[in-house]
Short mmCIF file of C-alpha atoms in Angstrom, two decimals:
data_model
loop_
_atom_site.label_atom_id
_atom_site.label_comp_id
_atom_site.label_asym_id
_atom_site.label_seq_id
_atom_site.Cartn_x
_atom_site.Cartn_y
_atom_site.Cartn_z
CA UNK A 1 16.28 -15.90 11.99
CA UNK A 2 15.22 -15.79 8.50
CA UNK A 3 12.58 -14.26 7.20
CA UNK A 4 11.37 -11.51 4.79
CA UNK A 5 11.18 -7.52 6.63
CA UNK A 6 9.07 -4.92 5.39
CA UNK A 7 9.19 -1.60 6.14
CA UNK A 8 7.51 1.06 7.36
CA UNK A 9 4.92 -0.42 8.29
CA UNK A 10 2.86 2.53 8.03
CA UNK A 11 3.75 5.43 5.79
CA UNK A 12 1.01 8.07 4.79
CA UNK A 13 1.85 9.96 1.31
CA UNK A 14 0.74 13.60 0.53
CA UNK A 15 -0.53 14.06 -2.99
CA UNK A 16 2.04 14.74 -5.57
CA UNK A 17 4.89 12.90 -3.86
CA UNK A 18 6.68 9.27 -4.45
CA UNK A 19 7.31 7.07 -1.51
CA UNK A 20 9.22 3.77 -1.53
CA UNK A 21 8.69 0.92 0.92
CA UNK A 22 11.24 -1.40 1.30
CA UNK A 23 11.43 -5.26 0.96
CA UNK A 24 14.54 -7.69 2.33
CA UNK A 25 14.81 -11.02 2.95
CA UNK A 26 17.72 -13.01 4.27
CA UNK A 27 16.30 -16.36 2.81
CA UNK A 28 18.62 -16.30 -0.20
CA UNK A 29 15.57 -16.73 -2.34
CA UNK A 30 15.71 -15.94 -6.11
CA UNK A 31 12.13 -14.97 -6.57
CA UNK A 32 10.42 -11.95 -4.89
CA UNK A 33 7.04 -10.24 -5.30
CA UNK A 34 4.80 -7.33 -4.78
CA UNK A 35 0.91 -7.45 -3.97
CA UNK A 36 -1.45 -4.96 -3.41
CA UNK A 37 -4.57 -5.92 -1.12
CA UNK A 38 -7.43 -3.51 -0.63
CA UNK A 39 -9.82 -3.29 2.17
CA UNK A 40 -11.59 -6.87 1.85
CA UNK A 41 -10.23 -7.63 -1.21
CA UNK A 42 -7.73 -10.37 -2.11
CA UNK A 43 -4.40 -9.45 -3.34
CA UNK A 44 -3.64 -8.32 -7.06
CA UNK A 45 -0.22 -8.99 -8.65
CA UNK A 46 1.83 -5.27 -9.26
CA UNK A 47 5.67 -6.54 -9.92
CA UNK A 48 7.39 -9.98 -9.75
CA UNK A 49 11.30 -10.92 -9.77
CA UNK A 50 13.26 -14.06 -10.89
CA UNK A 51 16.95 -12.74 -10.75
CA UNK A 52 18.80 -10.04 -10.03
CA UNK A 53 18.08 -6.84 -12.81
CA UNK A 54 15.13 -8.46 -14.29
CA UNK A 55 11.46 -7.89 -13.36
CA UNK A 56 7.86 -8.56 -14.77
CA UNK A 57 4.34 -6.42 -14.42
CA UNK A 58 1.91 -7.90 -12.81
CA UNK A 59 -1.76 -6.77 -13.23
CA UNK A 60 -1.52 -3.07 -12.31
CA UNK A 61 2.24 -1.93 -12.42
CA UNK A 62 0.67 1.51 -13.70
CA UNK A 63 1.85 3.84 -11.40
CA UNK A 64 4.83 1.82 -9.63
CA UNK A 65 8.02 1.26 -9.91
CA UNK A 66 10.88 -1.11 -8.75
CA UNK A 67 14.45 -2.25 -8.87
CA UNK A 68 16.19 -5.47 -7.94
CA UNK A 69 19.99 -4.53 -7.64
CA UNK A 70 20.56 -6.90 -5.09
CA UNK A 71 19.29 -10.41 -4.79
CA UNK A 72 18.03 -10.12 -0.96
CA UNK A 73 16.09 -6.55 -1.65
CA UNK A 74 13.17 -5.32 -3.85
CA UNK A 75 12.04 -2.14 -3.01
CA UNK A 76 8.71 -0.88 -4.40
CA UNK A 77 8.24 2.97 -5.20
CA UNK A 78 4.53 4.41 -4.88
CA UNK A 79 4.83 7.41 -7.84
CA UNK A 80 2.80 10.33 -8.04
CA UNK A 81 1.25 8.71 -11.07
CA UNK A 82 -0.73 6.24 -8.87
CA UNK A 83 -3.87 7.69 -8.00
CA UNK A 84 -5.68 5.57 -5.82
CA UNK A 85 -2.51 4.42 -3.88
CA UNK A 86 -4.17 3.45 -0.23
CA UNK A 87 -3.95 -0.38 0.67
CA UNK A 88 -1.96 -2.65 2.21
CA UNK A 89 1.14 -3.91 0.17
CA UNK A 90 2.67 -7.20 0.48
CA UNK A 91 5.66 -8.34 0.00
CA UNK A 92 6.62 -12.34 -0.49
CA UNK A 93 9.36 -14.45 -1.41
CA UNK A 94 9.93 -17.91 -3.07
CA UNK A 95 12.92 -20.35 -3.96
CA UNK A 96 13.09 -20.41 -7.79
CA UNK A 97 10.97 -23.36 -9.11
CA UNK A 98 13.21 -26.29 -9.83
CA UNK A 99 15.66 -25.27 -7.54
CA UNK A 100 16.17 -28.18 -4.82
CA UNK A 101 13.83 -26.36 -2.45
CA UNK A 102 11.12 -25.45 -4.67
CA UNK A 103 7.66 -26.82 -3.65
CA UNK A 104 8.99 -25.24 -0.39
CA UNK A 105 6.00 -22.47 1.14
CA UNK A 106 6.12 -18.82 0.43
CA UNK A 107 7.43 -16.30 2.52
CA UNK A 108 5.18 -13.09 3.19
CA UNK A 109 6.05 -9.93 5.02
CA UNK A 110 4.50 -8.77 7.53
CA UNK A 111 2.78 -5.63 5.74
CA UNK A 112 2.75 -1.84 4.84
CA UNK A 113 -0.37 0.03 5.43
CA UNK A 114 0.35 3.09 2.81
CA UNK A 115 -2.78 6.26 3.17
CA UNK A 116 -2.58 9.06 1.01
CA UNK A 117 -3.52 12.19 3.10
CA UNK B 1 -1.91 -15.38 -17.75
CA UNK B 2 -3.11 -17.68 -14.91
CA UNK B 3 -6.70 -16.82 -13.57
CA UNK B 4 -7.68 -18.19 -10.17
CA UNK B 5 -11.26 -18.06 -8.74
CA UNK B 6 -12.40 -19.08 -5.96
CA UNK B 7 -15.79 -20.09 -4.36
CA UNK B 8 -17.44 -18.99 -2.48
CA UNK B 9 -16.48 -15.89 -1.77
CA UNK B 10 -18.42 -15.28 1.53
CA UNK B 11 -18.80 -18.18 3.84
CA UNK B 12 -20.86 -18.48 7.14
CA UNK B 13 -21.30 -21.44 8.97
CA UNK B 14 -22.04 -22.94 12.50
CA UNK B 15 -19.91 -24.88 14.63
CA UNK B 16 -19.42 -28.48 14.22
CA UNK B 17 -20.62 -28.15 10.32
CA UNK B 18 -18.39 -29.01 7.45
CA UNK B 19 -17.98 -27.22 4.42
CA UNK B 20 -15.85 -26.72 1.31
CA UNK B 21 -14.25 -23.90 -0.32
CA UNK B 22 -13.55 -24.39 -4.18
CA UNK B 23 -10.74 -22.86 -6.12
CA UNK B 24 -10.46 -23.44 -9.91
CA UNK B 25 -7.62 -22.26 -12.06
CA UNK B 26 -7.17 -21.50 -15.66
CA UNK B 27 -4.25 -23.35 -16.90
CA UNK B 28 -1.73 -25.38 -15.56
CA UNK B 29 -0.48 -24.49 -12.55
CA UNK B 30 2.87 -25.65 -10.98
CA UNK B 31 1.89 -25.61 -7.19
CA UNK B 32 -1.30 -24.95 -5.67
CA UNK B 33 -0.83 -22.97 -2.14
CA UNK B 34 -3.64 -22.02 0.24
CA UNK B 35 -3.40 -19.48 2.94
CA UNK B 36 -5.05 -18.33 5.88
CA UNK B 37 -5.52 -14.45 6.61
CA UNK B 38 -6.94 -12.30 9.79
CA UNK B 39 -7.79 -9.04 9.70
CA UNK B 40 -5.16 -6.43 9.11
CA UNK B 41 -2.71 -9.45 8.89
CA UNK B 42 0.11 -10.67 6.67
CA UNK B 43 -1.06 -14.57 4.66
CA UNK B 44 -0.15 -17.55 6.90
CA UNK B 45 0.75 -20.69 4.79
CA UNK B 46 -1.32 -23.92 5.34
CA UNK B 47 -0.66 -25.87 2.50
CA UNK B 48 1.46 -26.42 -0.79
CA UNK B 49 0.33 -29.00 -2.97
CA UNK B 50 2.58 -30.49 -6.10
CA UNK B 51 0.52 -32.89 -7.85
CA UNK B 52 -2.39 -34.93 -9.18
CA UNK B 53 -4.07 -36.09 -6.22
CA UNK B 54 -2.39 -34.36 -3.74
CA UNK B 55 -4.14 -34.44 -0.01
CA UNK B 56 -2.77 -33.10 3.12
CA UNK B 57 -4.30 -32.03 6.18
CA UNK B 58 -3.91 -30.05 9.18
CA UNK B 59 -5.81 -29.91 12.12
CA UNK B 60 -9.67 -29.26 10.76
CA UNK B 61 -8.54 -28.28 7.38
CA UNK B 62 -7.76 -31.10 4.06
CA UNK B 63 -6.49 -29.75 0.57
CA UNK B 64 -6.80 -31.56 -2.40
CA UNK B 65 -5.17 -30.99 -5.92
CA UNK B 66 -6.95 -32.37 -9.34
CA UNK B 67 -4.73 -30.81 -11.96
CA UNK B 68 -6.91 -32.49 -14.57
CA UNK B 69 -9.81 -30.59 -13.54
CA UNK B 70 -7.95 -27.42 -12.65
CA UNK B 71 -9.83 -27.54 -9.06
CA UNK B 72 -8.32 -27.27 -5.64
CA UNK B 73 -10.38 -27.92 -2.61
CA UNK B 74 -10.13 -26.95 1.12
CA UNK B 75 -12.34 -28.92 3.43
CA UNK B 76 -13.23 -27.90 6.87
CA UNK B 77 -14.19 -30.40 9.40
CA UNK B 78 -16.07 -29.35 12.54
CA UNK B 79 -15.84 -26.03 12.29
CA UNK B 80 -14.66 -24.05 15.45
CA UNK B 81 -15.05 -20.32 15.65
CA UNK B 82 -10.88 -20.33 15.85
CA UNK B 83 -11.19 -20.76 11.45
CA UNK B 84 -12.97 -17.34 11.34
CA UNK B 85 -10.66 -15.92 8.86
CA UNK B 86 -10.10 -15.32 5.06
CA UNK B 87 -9.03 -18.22 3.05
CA UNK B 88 -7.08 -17.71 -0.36
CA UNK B 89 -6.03 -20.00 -2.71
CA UNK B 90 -3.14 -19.39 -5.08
CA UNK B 91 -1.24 -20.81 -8.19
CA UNK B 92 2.08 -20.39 -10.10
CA UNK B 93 3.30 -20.19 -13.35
CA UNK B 94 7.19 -20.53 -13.56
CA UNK B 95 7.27 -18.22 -10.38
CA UNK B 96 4.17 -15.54 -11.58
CA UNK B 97 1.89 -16.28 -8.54
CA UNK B 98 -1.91 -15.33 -8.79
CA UNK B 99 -4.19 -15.45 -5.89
CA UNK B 100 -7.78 -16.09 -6.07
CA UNK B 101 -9.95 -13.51 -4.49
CA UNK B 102 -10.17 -15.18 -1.36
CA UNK B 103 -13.38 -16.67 1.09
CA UNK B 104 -14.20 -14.68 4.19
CA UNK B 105 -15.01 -17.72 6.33
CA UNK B 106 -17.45 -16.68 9.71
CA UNK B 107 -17.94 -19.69 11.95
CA UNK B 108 -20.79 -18.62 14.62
CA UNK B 109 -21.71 -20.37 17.67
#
């Protein structure tokens, strides 16, 4: 089936260290995306990518890091730099717009619940 | 940058009642999406809308689209305590998608 996989789906971090969670989808869509959601919050824009080896900031890329080497992956690394990293992070992923499936719904992981201990 | 804001942001209502949730958006957006969220779950798509006047519905819930005011609406009909969730809207901007701040809809007995 296709769909978009997160994982872990829970990782704790101890202070000082980087941890990467992973994103993959098998829907052969161009665009991919990385949201951070806090407790009872909505969800706040950290990286977005269009193609392969290109990506944007979102609102608060400070302290995170990605790569898109591959169109079906983009993994999202939690530096040490990031001081307040506990939240849920979600992944999604969309046909390109203008592509003949665009208008088509967004696909969202199912989570990673990241706590710094 | 696209803003998107939504209104209101905490929602409780009784069965049976109606009520609307509002999302406005700063500049043109290329598709209006709304989503449903439980607790300590991933977004479930409801709707994506394309264009001036846009309506679908689903169940108890209608979306609407006025791209000349910049306003989205969601529309609950009846309410049954099975729409207690969180509701966010979202727009894009040649693929940068912002999310509103969502509505934490309570539907009580």
């Amino acid at each position: 089936d296709g769909g978009i996989t997160q994982s872990p789906k829970y990782l704790f971090r101890k202070e000082g260290q980087n941890v990467t969670l992973s994103c993959e989808q098998n829907l052969n869509h161009d665009a991919m995306y990385w949201y951070r959601q806090d407790p009872g919050q909505g969800l706040r824009l950290i990286y977005y990518s269009q193609i392969v080896n290109d990506f944007q900031k979102g609102d608060i890329a400070e302290g995170y890091s990605v790569s898109r080497e591959k169109k079906e992956s983009f993994p999202l690394t939690v530096t040490s730099a990031q001081k307040n990293p506990t939240a849920f992070y979600l992944c999604a992923s969309t046909p390109m717009l203008g592509s003949p499936s665009s208008g088509n719904t967004i696909y969202f992981g199912e989570g990673s619940w990241l706590t710094v201990v | 940058e696209l803003k998107v804001e939504q209104n209101p942001l905490f929602l409780s209502m009784q069965e049976g009642k109606n009520y609307t949730i509002y999302c406005n958006y700063s500049t043109t957006s290329d598709r209006l999406y709304w989503y449903r969220q439980d607790p300590g779950k991933s977004l479930e798509s409801l709707f994506v809308l394309l264009s001036n006047g846009a309506v679908k519905q689903e169940g108890r819930l209608m979306a609407s689209l006025d791209t000349k005011a910049r306003l989205s609406t969601l529309h609950i009909t009846a309410a049954v305590h099975d729409l207690s969730a969180t509701y966010f809207c979202a727009g894009t901007v040649y693929n940068d998608m912002r999310f509103g701040a969502g509505t934490r809809l309570t539907v009580k007995p």
